[in-house]
Each structure stands twice: as C-alpha cells, then as structure tokens.
Amino acid sequence: MSEASHVQPPDPRAWIKSLPRVVAPQAAVLLRLLDAVQADPRIRAFRVRGSIARGTADEYSDLDTRIWVSDDEYEAALADLPALVRSIGPTLDILFETPGSPYLFVQFADGVQLELSSGRASEASGRDHGVVVLLDRDGLWDQPYDPAPAWDQNLWLGWAWIALSDIDKYLRRDSLWEALTTLEKARSLLLRHHAAVTGMRDPEYGVTSLLDYGGSLPEGLESTLAGLNADEIRRAAFACAELLASYDQRPFADFVIGRLATRN
C-alpha cells in the first residue's frame, strides 16, 4: 500500500477472511461490523485503518474504523451507534457513549477492542489515507487524495521549547511531579517533530508513527528519560534540549539550554 493510497478490495468479506489467523477474533468482529454497516443504508462508507490495514497486526491490535453517514440522517445514525455495536457481540463496556457522540471505544467480552468514529458523507474530503475501504456506496473514494499535514505541525518545536523552559521553573520550585510530566510532554513533541522531518506518515502520533512506518528514533533518545529526581530530570531535559537544538537554533533555545545547564 503506497503512502497516500487506499485499498478497496472487490470482495470485502473475502479480504477480511484472508487476515492472518493471529487476528482471527478481530476479523470475526470486523465481519459482523461490516454486515451491520451494510444493512444500514444511512451509512454510506466504511473503512479500517491501522495495523489491520497495513498487514502488521498482532493479537493485541485493535480495530480502528470509521463510517460516513448521510448528512440528513447523521444525528439519528449517531444515536443508534451504541445499539449497532452491541448487535455485533457481547460487550464489556463502551466508552464515550453519550448522546450524539461521533466516537465510540468498545471493549468486547472476547478481548477485541474497537474504535469506531463517524463523519458526515459531505466531509469525506478529509478522509484518511493508507486504509482499506470496505464499503463505498457513493464513490466517495474515487478522487485522488493528498493528505493535509496536522494542523499544529508547525507548532511542535515551539511548544517543546516552552515545555523545557517550564521544566526549569518547576525544578526551581521543587515541583518534581510537574517537572517530570512536562518532560514527557517535551519528549513527545520532539518525537512528533522528528517523525515529520524524517517523512513519516501521521507524524502527530510521534513514536508510534516512527515504529509503525519503519522510521528510526533520534540517537540518544534514552538520555531524555528520568525518574522522580531533580538531578535526573534536569539532565534529561538538557538532553532533550540538545536534541531539539539539532532541528531548531534560535535565541530562545539558547536561553532555555542555558537555564537548564545551571541550578542557580
């Protein structure tokens, strides 16, 4: 599957049945979901993405799915989504089951997890790439698709520098938990930016994007780890700042690195 393409098998049921045996439980749920979706004419398109679509799934993989619904019946269809997923099989719980919720996370009793999001058919121009389309009643996927970058992609570096600056403040206040959790935020933003500049798909997922699409982690990333210890956090934050500086050299970066290098 190319980076900006989708697959639309001529026989969706046969495609699902051809999935590896290791994901047989997920395939069984996906088959029943396809049946339920096809039986509801309000649902105009249905896709699956993630490791199932890429062919890299294992027994721990969930089902990442999305439907597109006729605009004039969208609200009514959303109200019926919990009943639709319960018709597929016994559920342990459904998260985000609130009136009109466009997203459900379903934990089935057999261990399978399902993410089901929804959108209006008229919004299909914002569809995903690198997916398998299991239903398309109206040819929504016939047009070429050029995915847009994440809306905040150009902000990740700036946010990371702000987070590192905040770490210095928290350490000077002896607020270790704030410093440690902010370090995790800074590292996450670093990984998103690294994924973007190295050409990974879905860079907003950071480390997941890098690992799922064959990327490499920044060299020395392990030095950005720390426990709940002020010296460890400061050293890890400084290491994170040095990695960030390899992408972005600016006066504020120098200021933050200087602050992290000193305790007084």
Coordinates of C-alpha atoms in Angstrom, one line a residue:
M1 CA 0.0 0.0 0.0
S2 CA 1.5 3.4 -1.0
E3 CA 1.8 6.2 1.5
A4 CA -1.1 8.2 0.0
S5 CA -3.3 5.5 -1.3
H6 CA -6.1 3.3 -0.2
V7 CA -7.1 -0.3 -0.9
Q8 CA -10.7 -1.2 -1.9
P9 CA -11.0 -4.9 -2.3
P10 CA -13.6 -6.2 -4.7
D11 CA -14.8 -8.7 -2.1
P12 CA -14.5 -7.1 1.4
R13 CA -15.7 -10.2 3.2
A14 CA -13.0 -12.3 1.4
W15 CA -10.4 -9.7 2.3
I16 CA -11.4 -9.9 6.0
K17 CA -11.4 -13.7 5.9
S18 CA -7.8 -13.6 4.5
L19 CA -6.4 -11.8 7.5
P20 CA -3.8 -13.8 9.5
R21 CA -5.0 -16.4 12.0
V22 CA -3.4 -14.4 14.8
V23 CA -6.1 -11.8 14.4
A24 CA -9.0 -14.2 13.9
P25 CA -11.0 -12.6 16.8
Q26 CA -10.6 -9.2 15.3
A27 CA -11.6 -10.5 11.9
A28 CA -14.7 -12.1 13.3
V29 CA -15.8 -8.8 14.8
L30 CA -14.9 -6.9 11.7
L31 CA -17.1 -9.2 9.6
R32 CA -20.0 -8.7 11.8
L33 CA -19.5 -5.0 11.9
L34 CA -19.4 -5.0 8.0
D35 CA -22.7 -6.9 8.0
A36 CA -24.3 -4.3 10.3
V37 CA -22.9 -1.4 8.3
Q38 CA -24.1 -2.8 5.0
A39 CA -27.6 -3.4 6.5
D40 CA -28.0 0.3 7.4
P41 CA -28.5 2.4 4.2
R42 CA -27.7 5.6 6.2
I43 CA -24.1 4.5 6.3
R44 CA -22.5 5.4 3.0
A45 CA -18.9 4.4 3.5
F46 CA -16.8 2.3 5.9
R47 CA -13.1 1.9 6.3
V48 CA -10.5 0.2 8.5
R49 CA -7.0 1.6 9.1
G50 CA -4.0 0.9 11.4
S51 CA -2.1 -2.3 11.7
I52 CA -5.0 -4.4 10.4
A53 CA -5.0 -2.4 7.1
R54 CA -1.2 -2.4 6.9
G55 CA -0.9 -6.2 7.4
T56 CA 1.2 -5.8 10.6
A57 CA -1.4 -6.6 13.2
D58 CA -0.9 -9.0 16.1
E59 CA -3.1 -10.5 18.8
Y60 CA -3.0 -7.2 20.7
S61 CA -4.2 -5.0 17.8
D62 CA -7.4 -3.1 17.9
L63 CA -9.8 -2.3 15.1
D64 CA -9.6 1.3 14.0
T65 CA -12.7 2.0 11.9
R66 CA -14.7 4.9 10.6
I67 CA -18.0 5.3 8.9
W68 CA -19.5 8.2 6.8
V69 CA -23.2 8.8 7.2
S70 CA -25.8 10.6 5.0
D71 CA -25.9 14.2 6.1
D72 CA -29.6 14.4 6.6
E73 CA -29.6 11.3 8.8
Y74 CA -26.4 11.9 10.7
E75 CA -27.8 12.7 14.1
A76 CA -30.2 9.8 14.1
A77 CA -27.5 7.4 13.0
L78 CA -25.2 8.5 15.8
A79 CA -27.9 7.9 18.3
D80 CA -28.1 4.3 17.0
L81 CA -24.4 3.6 17.0
P82 CA -24.2 2.0 20.5
A83 CA -27.0 -0.4 19.6
L84 CA -25.2 -1.2 16.4
V85 CA -22.0 -2.2 18.1
R86 CA -23.9 -4.2 20.7
S87 CA -25.5 -6.2 18.0
I88 CA -22.1 -7.4 16.9
G89 CA -21.3 -9.3 20.0
P90 CA -21.3 -9.2 23.9
T91 CA -19.6 -6.0 25.1
L92 CA -17.8 -5.4 28.4
D93 CA -18.0 -1.7 28.1
I94 CA -18.5 1.2 25.7
L95 CA -16.6 4.4 26.4
F96 CA -17.8 7.8 25.2
E97 CA -21.4 6.5 25.0
T98 CA -23.0 9.9 25.3
P99 CA -25.9 11.3 23.2
G100 CA -24.6 12.3 19.7
S101 CA -21.0 11.1 20.3
P102 CA -19.2 10.6 17.0
Y103 CA -16.7 8.3 18.6
L104 CA -17.0 5.1 20.5
F105 CA -14.4 2.8 22.0
V106 CA -15.8 -0.7 22.5
Q107 CA -14.3 -3.4 24.7
F108 CA -15.9 -6.7 23.6
A109 CA -16.1 -9.6 26.1
D110 CA -13.8 -11.7 24.0
G111 CA -11.0 -9.2 24.3
V112 CA -11.3 -7.4 21.0
Q113 CA -11.2 -3.6 21.1
L114 CA -13.0 -1.5 18.5
E115 CA -12.5 2.2 17.8
L116 CA -15.5 3.5 15.7
S117 CA -15.6 7.1 14.6
S118 CA -18.1 8.7 12.3
G119 CA -18.5 11.7 10.0
R120 CA -20.9 13.2 7.5
A121 CA -20.6 12.0 3.9
S122 CA -20.1 15.6 2.8
E123 CA -16.9 15.7 4.9
A124 CA -15.3 12.7 3.1
S125 CA -12.7 15.0 1.5
G126 CA -11.0 14.9 4.9
R127 CA -10.7 11.2 4.8
D128 CA -7.7 9.1 5.8
H129 CA -5.0 7.6 3.6
G130 CA -3.4 4.2 3.8
V131 CA -6.7 2.5 4.7
V132 CA -8.8 -0.4 3.4
V133 CA -12.2 0.7 2.2
L134 CA -14.8 -2.0 2.9
L135 CA -17.9 -0.1 1.8
D136 CA -18.4 2.9 -0.5
R137 CA -21.9 3.3 -1.9
D138 CA -21.4 6.7 -3.5
G139 CA -17.8 6.6 -4.8
L140 CA -16.5 8.9 -2.1
W141 CA -13.1 7.4 -2.5
D142 CA -12.8 7.7 -6.3
Q143 CA -11.0 11.0 -6.3
P144 CA -7.2 11.2 -5.6
Y145 CA -6.4 12.2 -2.0
D146 CA -3.5 14.4 -0.9
P147 CA -3.4 14.3 2.9
A148 CA -3.0 17.6 4.7
P149 CA -0.4 17.9 7.5
A150 CA -1.6 18.0 11.1
W151 CA -2.9 21.5 11.9
D152 CA -0.4 22.0 14.6
Q153 CA 2.7 20.5 13.0
N154 CA 4.5 23.9 12.7
L155 CA 3.9 24.5 16.5
W156 CA 5.5 21.3 17.9
L157 CA 9.0 22.7 18.1
G158 CA 7.9 25.9 19.8
W159 CA 5.7 24.0 22.3
A160 CA 8.6 21.7 23.1
W161 CA 10.9 24.7 23.9
I162 CA 8.2 26.2 26.1
A163 CA 7.8 22.8 27.9
L164 CA 11.5 22.6 28.6
S165 CA 11.5 26.2 29.9
D166 CA 8.7 25.2 32.2
I167 CA 10.7 22.3 33.5
D168 CA 13.4 24.6 34.7
K169 CA 10.8 26.7 36.5
Y170 CA 9.2 23.6 38.2
L171 CA 12.6 22.3 39.3
R172 CA 13.5 25.7 40.8
R173 CA 10.2 25.5 42.7
D174 CA 10.9 21.9 43.8
S175 CA 7.8 20.7 42.0
L176 CA 9.1 17.4 40.8
W177 CA 5.9 15.9 39.5
E178 CA 5.2 18.9 37.3
A179 CA 8.7 18.8 36.0
L180 CA 8.6 15.1 35.2
T181 CA 5.2 15.1 33.5
T182 CA 6.3 18.2 31.5
L183 CA 9.5 16.3 30.4
E184 CA 7.3 13.6 29.0
K185 CA 5.3 16.3 27.1
A186 CA 8.6 17.8 25.7
R187 CA 9.8 14.3 24.6
S188 CA 6.5 13.6 22.9
L189 CA 6.7 16.9 20.9
L190 CA 10.3 16.1 20.0
L191 CA 9.2 12.7 18.6
R192 CA 6.4 14.3 16.6
H193 CA 8.7 16.8 15.0
H194 CA 11.3 14.1 14.3
A195 CA 8.6 11.9 12.6
A196 CA 7.6 14.9 10.5
V197 CA 11.1 15.9 9.3
T198 CA 12.0 12.3 8.5
G199 CA 8.9 11.9 6.3
M200 CA 6.9 9.6 8.4
R201 CA 3.1 9.3 7.8
D202 CA 0.9 10.5 10.6
P203 CA 3.7 12.3 12.5
E204 CA 1.3 13.5 15.1
Y205 CA 1.5 10.0 16.6
G206 CA 5.2 10.5 17.4
V207 CA 6.9 7.3 18.5
T208 CA 4.0 5.2 17.1
S209 CA 4.4 6.7 13.7
L210 CA 8.2 6.1 13.7
L211 CA 7.9 2.5 14.8
D212 CA 4.9 1.6 12.6
Y213 CA 6.2 3.1 9.4
G214 CA 9.8 2.0 9.6
G215 CA 11.4 5.2 11.0
S216 CA 14.3 5.5 13.4
L217 CA 14.3 7.1 16.8
P218 CA 16.5 10.1 17.5
E219 CA 20.0 9.0 18.5
G220 CA 20.4 9.4 22.2
L221 CA 16.7 9.5 23.0
E222 CA 17.3 7.2 26.0
S223 CA 19.2 10.1 27.7
T224 CA 15.9 12.0 27.9
L225 CA 14.5 9.5 30.5
A226 CA 14.4 10.3 34.2
G227 CA 12.9 9.2 37.4
L228 CA 11.3 11.4 40.1
N229 CA 14.7 13.0 41.0
A230 CA 15.6 16.7 40.4
D231 CA 19.1 16.0 39.1
E232 CA 17.9 13.2 36.7
I233 CA 15.1 15.4 35.4
R234 CA 17.4 18.4 34.8
R235 CA 19.9 16.1 32.9
A236 CA 17.1 14.5 30.9
A237 CA 15.6 17.9 30.0
F238 CA 19.0 19.2 28.9
A239 CA 19.5 16.1 26.7
C240 CA 16.1 16.7 25.2
A241 CA 17.0 20.4 24.6
E242 CA 20.2 19.3 22.8
L243 CA 18.2 17.0 20.5
L244 CA 15.7 19.8 19.8
A245 CA 18.6 22.2 19.0
S246 CA 19.7 19.9 16.2
Y247 CA 16.4 20.9 14.4
D248 CA 16.0 24.5 15.6
Q249 CA 18.6 27.0 16.6
R250 CA 17.1 30.3 17.9
P251 CA 17.7 32.7 20.8
F252 CA 15.0 31.2 23.0
A253 CA 16.6 27.8 22.5
D254 CA 19.9 29.1 23.7
F255 CA 18.2 30.8 26.7
V256 CA 16.4 27.5 27.7
I257 CA 19.6 25.4 27.3
G258 CA 21.5 28.0 29.5
R259 CA 18.8 27.8 32.2
L260 CA 18.8 24.0 32.2
A261 CA 22.6 23.9 32.5
T262 CA 22.5 25.8 35.8
R263 CA 20.8 25.2 39.1
N264 CA 21.1 28.7 40.5

